[in-house]
Amino acid sequence: MDRRAFHRSVLLTAISTPLVTAGPAHARPARGVPRRSVVEYGLPHAEQTHELVRVPGLPLVLVSQMSNSHLVKVRLDPAGEQVQAVRAHPLGEAHSMLHGLAVSQRHPGLVWATHEGDNRLLLVDPNGPDVDAPPRVLRTIDVPGGGQGPHYVGEYGDQLWVSLKTSNHVLSIDHADPSRFRLYEARPNPIFVARHPESGEFYASQDDASQVLRINPRTRDTAQLDVPDRPVGLVAGPVGLWVALLGTSDHGIGTFGRIDADGSTTWFRLRSSEVTDAGLLHIAFDPAGGPSAWLLGSSIVSDDVLDVVVRVTFDPDYTEVVGEEVTVLPTQHCKAHRLLPLSRSLLVTELTSSTLAQLTTESWDRPTDPAPGDPS
């Protein structure tokens, strides 16, 4: 398994006496020294590496590769979360276009997936942490009503909510009784679907329309919410629903926002020099909580912007960004795609480089875009 490591460290303790050696100096890790590192793990080759989920109760991450419909099993060290082994398994035909992944609560240990090319939803058994044990498809559900192109899938009780990119719909379907479904018309291209944690309404990002679709599941009423350029990432988080904006076809706009229960929006603009024009593709929150979020900037919008991870820190009420930490991914032009926070690290899929990047998240509170010091 290919592995590349990149380290950035800050030494906080000043050394008053110069260190002199007779031979070459050898750096040793110092106890208590904050360090952030990025390690890149090579996955089996594919033109497009997309979604990733952690399987609850197992040291296992699953990664979808859409271009050849392979599901990659990634085994983690249970203590340190380092990648120990990977193997890709075919899940459908090459043209099936495996994409969306979502952990099932109704079926513990199982995962929902989408075949965007075959218009099917799959219930998948990862088949344990052994990467050589192939996953098993236990059940398939055909997308009904003429809907096409299932992209994202999420489980909410007995309902699956699915974005349909080809037919421009959002699908709500009862996975226990697939005859109970509803298609909601969307604008091009519906990407993510998420339930607002306060209102219970569902929203869908539509990147080609620069609008977010708002759905009341009780009344089935819909409305379009105008937002700035190209909403993509959309997740439920603290005090609201959070959305990342990709920007224009030429450059990003370094902007993300929060949708409140009444549909009003609050926007935040990144200020660090590396990411003022970032094309923000995804957003995620740490499992342990705390007033912070992870943002993923991607070159999928333009080769002139960075593939980058940004950790933003908020005030306790999530009304203001009070800190930014920027980590530029070593492999640029990789079209960085999705984020997955773990307990001690953050995983990132790189769409076009068949790579899984891992960023450590321990003991780090240093600014990454500091003001210049005194040149004298």
C-alpha positions as a Python dict, from the first residue, in 0.01 Angstrom:
ca = {
    (1, 'M'): (0, 0, 0),
    (2, 'D'): (145, 337, -103),
    (3, 'R'): (186, 589, 177),
    (4, 'R'): (324, 942, 179),
    (5, 'A'): (364, 1149, 495),
    (6, 'F'): (393, 1525, 530),
    (7, 'H'): (451, 1691, 867),
    (8, 'R'): (422, 2045, 997),
    (9, 'S'): (530, 2115, 1355),
    (10, 'V'): (550, 2411, 1591),
    (11, 'L'): (795, 2413, 1885),
    (12, 'L'): (661, 2617, 2174),
    (13, 'T'): (954, 2591, 2417),
    (14, 'A'): (1248, 2821, 2344),
    (15, 'I'): (1599, 2676, 2383),
    (16, 'S'): (1827, 2928, 2553),
    (17, 'T'): (2154, 2742, 2484),
    (18, 'P'): (2246, 2659, 2121),
    (19, 'L'): (2256, 2289, 2045),
    (20, 'V'): (2592, 2190, 1895),
    (21, 'T'): (2673, 1843, 1763),
    (22, 'A'): (2982, 1694, 1608),
    (23, 'G'): (2787, 1510, 1343),
    (24, 'P'): (2457, 1531, 1158),
    (25, 'A'): (2161, 1650, 1367),
    (26, 'H'): (1879, 1402, 1415),
    (27, 'A'): (1535, 1539, 1499),
    (28, 'R'): (1347, 1354, 1770),
    (29, 'P'): (979, 1388, 1847),
    (30, 'A'): (940, 1602, 2162),
    (31, 'R'): (682, 1508, 2420),
    (32, 'G'): (399, 1759, 2431),
    (33, 'V'): (496, 1937, 2109),
    (34, 'P'): (186, 2013, 1899),
    (35, 'R'): (205, 1855, 1557),
    (36, 'R'): (-28, 1827, 1263),
    (37, 'S'): (52, 1578, 988),
    (38, 'V'): (-102, 1473, 659),
    (39, 'V'): (-57, 1118, 535),
    (40, 'E'): (-177, 1011, 191),
    (41, 'Y'): (-269, 647, 128),
    (42, 'G'): (-288, 514, -224),
    (43, 'L'): (-613, 334, -306),
    (44, 'P'): (-663, 92, -595),
    (45, 'H'): (-668, 293, -917),
    (46, 'A'): (-995, 442, -1037),
    (47, 'E'): (-1077, 754, -1234),
    (48, 'Q'): (-1323, 876, -968),
    (49, 'T'): (-1305, 815, -593),
    (50, 'H'): (-1610, 959, -416),
    (51, 'E'): (-1794, 896, -88),
    (52, 'L'): (-1680, 745, 243),
    (53, 'V'): (-1844, 624, 565),
    (54, 'R'): (-1723, 469, 891),
    (55, 'V'): (-1895, 140, 975),
    (56, 'P'): (-2013, 164, 1338),
    (57, 'G'): (-1850, -83, 1576),
    (58, 'L'): (-1579, -184, 1329),
    (59, 'P'): (-1234, -41, 1248),
    (60, 'L'): (-1354, -8, 890),
    (61, 'V'): (-1415, 272, 641),
    (62, 'L'): (-1588, 218, 308),
    (63, 'V'): (-1505, 428, 0),
    (64, 'S'): (-1702, 432, -326),
    (65, 'Q'): (-1524, 450, -660),
    (66, 'M'): (-1783, 557, -915),
    (67, 'S'): (-1593, 513, -1240),
    (68, 'N'): (-1559, 136, -1205),
    (69, 'S'): (-1827, 67, -939),
    (70, 'H'): (-1585, -63, -679),
    (71, 'L'): (-1629, -46, -303),
    (72, 'V'): (-1298, -6, -119),
    (73, 'K'): (-1267, -157, 228),
    (74, 'V'): (-1019, 37, 441),
    (75, 'R'): (-914, -120, 771),
    (76, 'L'): (-800, 118, 1044),
    (77, 'D'): (-584, 62, 1347),
    (78, 'P'): (-844, 70, 1629),
    (79, 'A'): (-624, 280, 1857),
    (80, 'G'): (-442, 524, 1631),
    (81, 'E'): (-680, 520, 1329),
    (82, 'Q'): (-392, 473, 1084),
    (83, 'V'): (-481, 287, 766),
    (84, 'Q'): (-359, -73, 786),
    (85, 'A'): (-494, -233, 468),
    (86, 'V'): (-716, -158, 168),
    (87, 'R'): (-883, -363, -100),
    (88, 'A'): (-1136, -275, -371),
    (89, 'H'): (-1428, -505, -453),
    (90, 'P'): (-1665, -479, -750),
    (91, 'L'): (-2019, -390, -650),
    (92, 'G'): (-2225, -419, -965),
    (93, 'E'): (-2113, -378, -1322),
    (94, 'A'): (-1853, -120, -1426),
    (95, 'H'): (-2130, 98, -1572),
    (96, 'S'): (-2343, 81, -1255),
    (97, 'M'): (-2174, 397, -1116),
    (98, 'L'): (-2154, 320, -746),
    (99, 'H'): (-2174, 650, -561),
    (100, 'G'): (-2372, 733, -245),
    (101, 'L'): (-2301, 566, 90),
    (102, 'A'): (-2495, 601, 416),
    (103, 'V'): (-2487, 408, 742),
    (104, 'S'): (-2819, 240, 825),
    (105, 'Q'): (-2971, 278, 1170),
    (106, 'R'): (-3263, 46, 1096),
    (107, 'H'): (-3020, -228, 990),
    (108, 'P'): (-2721, -202, 1227),
    (109, 'G'): (-2390, -285, 1062),
    (110, 'L'): (-2529, -238, 710),
    (111, 'V'): (-2485, 45, 463),
    (112, 'W'): (-2709, 196, 194),
    (113, 'A'): (-2551, 269, -144),
    (114, 'T'): (-2661, 402, -482),
    (115, 'H'): (-2605, 276, -835),
    (116, 'E'): (-2639, 601, -1025),
    (117, 'G'): (-2616, 433, -1365),
    (118, 'D'): (-2851, 143, -1286),
    (119, 'N'): (-3112, 352, -1098),
    (120, 'R'): (-3097, 131, -790),
    (121, 'L'): (-3058, 162, -417),
    (122, 'L'): (-2860, -112, -242),
    (123, 'L'): (-2848, -245, 112),
    (124, 'V'): (-2492, -370, 161),
    (125, 'D'): (-2330, -591, 423),
    (126, 'P'): (-1962, -488, 447),
    (127, 'N'): (-1887, -844, 564),
    (128, 'G'): (-1664, -760, 859),
    (129, 'P'): (-1332, -576, 892),
    (130, 'D'): (-1129, -822, 685),
    (131, 'V'): (-1053, -626, 369),
    (132, 'D'): (-1028, -948, 167),
    (133, 'A'): (-1386, -1049, 254),
    (134, 'P'): (-1606, -913, -25),
    (135, 'P'): (-1911, -703, 67),
    (136, 'R'): (-2252, -854, -6),
    (137, 'V'): (-2558, -688, -157),
    (138, 'L'): (-2852, -806, 55),
    (139, 'R'): (-3127, -610, -115),
    (140, 'T'): (-3195, -379, -409),
    (141, 'I'): (-3467, -119, -457),
    (142, 'D'): (-3537, 15, -805),
    (143, 'V'): (-3588, 390, -825),
    (144, 'P'): (-3963, 427, -899),
    (145, 'G'): (-4176, 671, -1093),
    (146, 'G'): (-3936, 740, -1377),
    (147, 'G'): (-3673, 894, -1149),
    (148, 'Q'): (-3314, 855, -1269),
    (149, 'G'): (-2962, 894, -1140),
    (150, 'P'): (-2959, 826, -763),
    (151, 'H'): (-2662, 1018, -623),
    (152, 'Y'): (-2684, 1085, -248),
    (153, 'V'): (-2879, 858, -13),
    (154, 'G'): (-2964, 914, 353),
    (155, 'E'): (-3175, 712, 596),
    (156, 'Y'): (-3424, 891, 820),
    (157, 'G'): (-3629, 636, 1012),
    (158, 'D'): (-3819, 424, 761),
    (159, 'Q'): (-3754, 676, 484),
    (160, 'L'): (-3468, 701, 239),
    (161, 'W'): (-3412, 1046, 92),
    (162, 'V'): (-3226, 1040, -237),
    (163, 'S'): (-3106, 1303, -484),
    (164, 'L'): (-3169, 1205, -847),
    (165, 'K'): (-2918, 1392, -1064),
    (166, 'T'): (-3029, 1270, -1407),
    (167, 'S'): (-3402, 1341, -1375),
    (168, 'N'): (-3360, 1636, -1133),
    (169, 'H'): (-3576, 1503, -852),
    (170, 'V'): (-3556, 1440, -481),
    (171, 'L'): (-3698, 1100, -389),
    (172, 'S'): (-3852, 1006, -56),
    (173, 'I'): (-3917, 630, -34),
    (174, 'D'): (-4019, 391, 243),
    (175, 'H'): (-3747, 126, 244),
    (176, 'A'): (-3977, -118, 424),
    (177, 'D'): (-4250, -68, 162),
    (178, 'P'): (-4100, 83, -158),
    (179, 'S'): (-4446, 126, -309),
    (180, 'R'): (-4479, 425, -75),
    (181, 'F'): (-4274, 700, -235),
    (182, 'R'): (-4286, 1057, -357),
    (183, 'L'): (-4085, 1245, -616),
    (184, 'Y'): (-4023, 1617, -567),
    (185, 'E'): (-3921, 1820, -870),
    (186, 'A'): (-3583, 1989, -831),
    (187, 'R'): (-3365, 2225, -1030),
    (188, 'P'): (-3037, 2104, -1184),
    (189, 'N'): (-2823, 1935, -1020),
    (190, 'P'): (-2953, 1805, -685),
    (191, 'I'): (-2652, 1683, -486),
    (192, 'F'): (-2708, 1646, -110),
    (193, 'V'): (-3029, 1606, 90),
    (194, 'A'): (-3044, 1680, 463),
    (195, 'R'): (-3306, 1721, 735),
    (196, 'H'): (-3304, 2042, 933),
    (197, 'P'): (-3234, 1954, 1299),
    (198, 'E'): (-3489, 2206, 1430),
    (199, 'S'): (-3772, 2239, 1176),
    (200, 'G'): (-3764, 1879, 1049),
    (201, 'E'): (-3789, 2007, 691),
    (202, 'F'): (-3570, 1858, 420),
    (203, 'Y'): (-3340, 2062, 199),
    (204, 'A'): (-3153, 1969, -119),
    (205, 'S'): (-2854, 2155, -262),
    (206, 'Q'): (-2875, 2224, -638),
    (207, 'D'): (-2537, 2335, -763),
    (208, 'D'): (-2629, 2429, -1120),
    (209, 'A'): (-2927, 2638, -1005),
    (210, 'S'): (-2760, 2822, -714),
    (211, 'Q'): (-3070, 2740, -512),
    (212, 'V'): (-3159, 2510, -226),
    (213, 'L'): (-3487, 2317, -246),
    (214, 'R'): (-3694, 2331, 76),
    (215, 'I'): (-3941, 2046, 136),
    (216, 'N'): (-4204, 2022, 408),
    (217, 'P'): (-4252, 1643, 447),
    (218, 'R'): (-4584, 1686, 629),
    (219, 'T'): (-4760, 1915, 382),
    (220, 'R'): (-4540, 1818, 85),
    (221, 'D'): (-4507, 2185, -3),
    (222, 'T'): (-4183, 2295, -167),
    (223, 'A'): (-4003, 2623, -215),
    (224, 'Q'): (-3675, 2742, -363),
    (225, 'L'): (-3425, 2931, -148),
    (226, 'D'): (-3186, 3155, -342),
    (227, 'V'): (-2823, 3131, -230),
    (228, 'P'): (-2491, 3253, -375),
    (229, 'D'): (-2295, 3052, -627),
    (230, 'R'): (-2341, 2673, -642),
    (231, 'P'): (-2440, 2509, -314),
    (232, 'V'): (-2302, 2155, -281),
    (233, 'G'): (-2219, 2025, 68),
    (234, 'L'): (-2528, 2026, 292),
    (235, 'V'): (-2532, 1873, 641),
    (236, 'A'): (-2724, 1902, 965),
    (237, 'G'): (-2513, 2053, 1241),
    (238, 'P'): (-2530, 2261, 1555),
    (239, 'V'): (-2813, 2520, 1559),
    (240, 'G'): (-2905, 2466, 1194),
    (241, 'L'): (-2838, 2324, 850),
    (242, 'W'): (-2498, 2406, 702),
    (243, 'V'): (-2413, 2455, 335),
    (244, 'A'): (-2084, 2491, 147),
    (245, 'L'): (-2065, 2702, -170),
    (246, 'L'): (-1851, 2590, -462),
    (247, 'G'): (-1835, 2923, -645),
    (248, 'T'): (-1817, 3001, -1015),
    (249, 'S'): (-1660, 2801, -1296),
    (250, 'D'): (-1352, 3026, -1272),
    (251, 'H'): (-1291, 3053, -898),
    (252, 'G'): (-1433, 2983, -556),
    (253, 'I'): (-1573, 3242, -318),
    (254, 'G'): (-1457, 3099, 17),
    (255, 'T'): (-1810, 3109, 157),
    (256, 'F'): (-2029, 2878, 363),
    (257, 'G'): (-2347, 2937, 557),
    (258, 'R'): (-2616, 2829, 799),
    (259, 'I'): (-2985, 2787, 725),
    (260, 'D'): (-3205, 2853, 1027),
    (261, 'A'): (-3537, 2689, 1110),
    (262, 'D'): (-3735, 2966, 937),
    (263, 'G'): (-3530, 2939, 618),
    (264, 'S'): (-3322, 3251, 679),
    (265, 'T'): (-2949, 3227, 606),
    (266, 'T'): (-2628, 3351, 766),
    (267, 'W'): (-2313, 3354, 553),
    (268, 'F'): (-1950, 3329, 660),
    (269, 'R'): (-1652, 3428, 443),
    (270, 'L'): (-1307, 3278, 498),
    (271, 'R'): (-1031, 3533, 555),
    (272, 'S'): (-703, 3340, 542),
    (273, 'S'): (-511, 3428, 227),
    (274, 'E'): (-498, 3068, 97),
    (275, 'V'): (-875, 3023, 106),
    (276, 'T'): (-1048, 3354, 34),
    (277, 'D'): (-1124, 3212, -311),
    (278, 'A'): (-1163, 2848, -206),
    (279, 'G'): (-1425, 2640, -384),
    (280, 'L'): (-1594, 2482, -84),
    (281, 'L'): (-1737, 2142, -170),
    (282, 'H'): (-1810, 1978, 164),
    (283, 'I'): (-1858, 2051, 534),
    (284, 'A'): (-1850, 1824, 839),
    (285, 'F'): (-1859, 1845, 1218),
    (286, 'D'): (-1655, 1655, 1475),
    (287, 'P'): (-1840, 1365, 1643),
    (288, 'A'): (-1744, 1501, 1985),
    (289, 'G'): (-1901, 1839, 1912),
    (290, 'G'): (-1755, 2175, 2008),
    (291, 'P'): (-1789, 2510, 1828),
    (292, 'S'): (-1595, 2417, 1514),
    (293, 'A'): (-1640, 2270, 1167),
    (294, 'W'): (-1430, 2123, 887),
    (295, 'L'): (-1450, 2262, 534),
    (296, 'L'): (-1309, 2109, 216),
    (297, 'G'): (-1191, 2331, -67),
    (298, 'S'): (-1161, 2157, -401),
    (299, 'S'): (-1000, 2220, -740),
    (300, 'I'): (-1308, 2061, -896),
    (301, 'V'): (-1428, 2416, -959),
    (302, 'S'): (-1104, 2540, -1118),
    (303, 'D'): (-738, 2442, -1150),
    (304, 'D'): (-651, 2786, -1011),
    (305, 'V'): (-783, 2713, -658),
    (306, 'L'): (-633, 2492, -389),
    (307, 'D'): (-730, 2149, -264),
    (308, 'V'): (-739, 2236, 102),
    (309, 'V'): (-887, 2151, 442),
    (310, 'V'): (-998, 2436, 669),
    (311, 'R'): (-1092, 2402, 1033),
    (312, 'V'): (-1305, 2696, 1144),
    (313, 'T'): (-1374, 2777, 1510),
    (314, 'F'): (-1688, 2964, 1614),
    (315, 'D'): (-1797, 3158, 1917),
    (316, 'P'): (-2024, 2951, 2149),
    (317, 'D'): (-2340, 3066, 1966),
    (318, 'Y'): (-2207, 2990, 1616),
    (319, 'T'): (-2262, 3350, 1511),
    (320, 'E'): (-1902, 3440, 1429),
    (321, 'V'): (-1589, 3263, 1303),
    (322, 'V'): (-1312, 3334, 1553),
    (323, 'G'): (-1036, 3114, 1410),
    (324, 'E'): (-920, 2942, 1090),
    (325, 'E'): (-661, 2666, 1046),
    (326, 'V'): (-562, 2584, 690),
    (327, 'T'): (-399, 2263, 567),
    (328, 'V'): (-314, 2245, 196),
    (329, 'L'): (-333, 1890, 65),
    (330, 'P'): (0, 1768, -75),
    (331, 'T'): (-155, 1637, -398),
    (332, 'Q'): (-298, 1935, -582),
    (333, 'H'): (-544, 1923, -875),
    (334, 'C'): (-684, 1605, -714),
    (335, 'K'): (-1037, 1751, -696),
    (336, 'A'): (-1067, 1680, -323),
    (337, 'H'): (-1414, 1545, -266),
    (338, 'R'): (-1545, 1439, 76),
    (339, 'L'): (-1462, 1470, 447),
    (340, 'L'): (-1504, 1217, 727),
    (341, 'P'): (-1412, 1322, 1084),
    (342, 'L'): (-1303, 1036, 1309),
    (343, 'S'): (-1215, 1046, 1678),
    (344, 'R'): (-850, 1149, 1630),
    (345, 'S'): (-819, 1231, 1262),
    (346, 'L'): (-995, 1347, 949),
    (347, 'L'): (-1018, 1148, 624),
    (348, 'V'): (-1042, 1311, 280),
    (349, 'T'): (-1111, 1145, -54),
    (350, 'E'): (-921, 1278, -354),
    (351, 'L'): (-1144, 1230, -657),
    (352, 'T'): (-894, 1195, -940),
    (353, 'S'): (-579, 1068, -769),
    (354, 'S'): (-713, 741, -617),
    (355, 'T'): (-595, 870, -281),
    (356, 'L'): (-722, 882, 77),
    (357, 'A'): (-564, 1161, 281),
    (358, 'Q'): (-557, 1153, 662),
    (359, 'L'): (-509, 1465, 870),
    (360, 'T'): (-433, 1435, 1240),
    (361, 'T'): (-646, 1658, 1459),
    (362, 'E'): (-477, 1642, 1799),
    (363, 'S'): (-314, 1926, 1994),
    (364, 'W'): (-332, 2202, 1738),
    (365, 'D'): (-442, 2561, 1790),
    (366, 'R'): (-185, 2758, 1591),
    (367, 'P'): (-290, 3016, 1330),
    (368, 'T'): (-188, 2914, 981),
    (369, 'D'): (-206, 3260, 825),
    (370, 'P'): (-32, 3473, 1090),
    (371, 'A'): (44, 3842, 1058),
    (372, 'P'): (399, 3913, 937),
    (373, 'G'): (657, 3960, 1209),
    (374, 'D'): (904, 4244, 1250),
    (375, 'P'): (1154, 4207, 960),
    (376, 'S'): (1433, 4353, 1172),
}
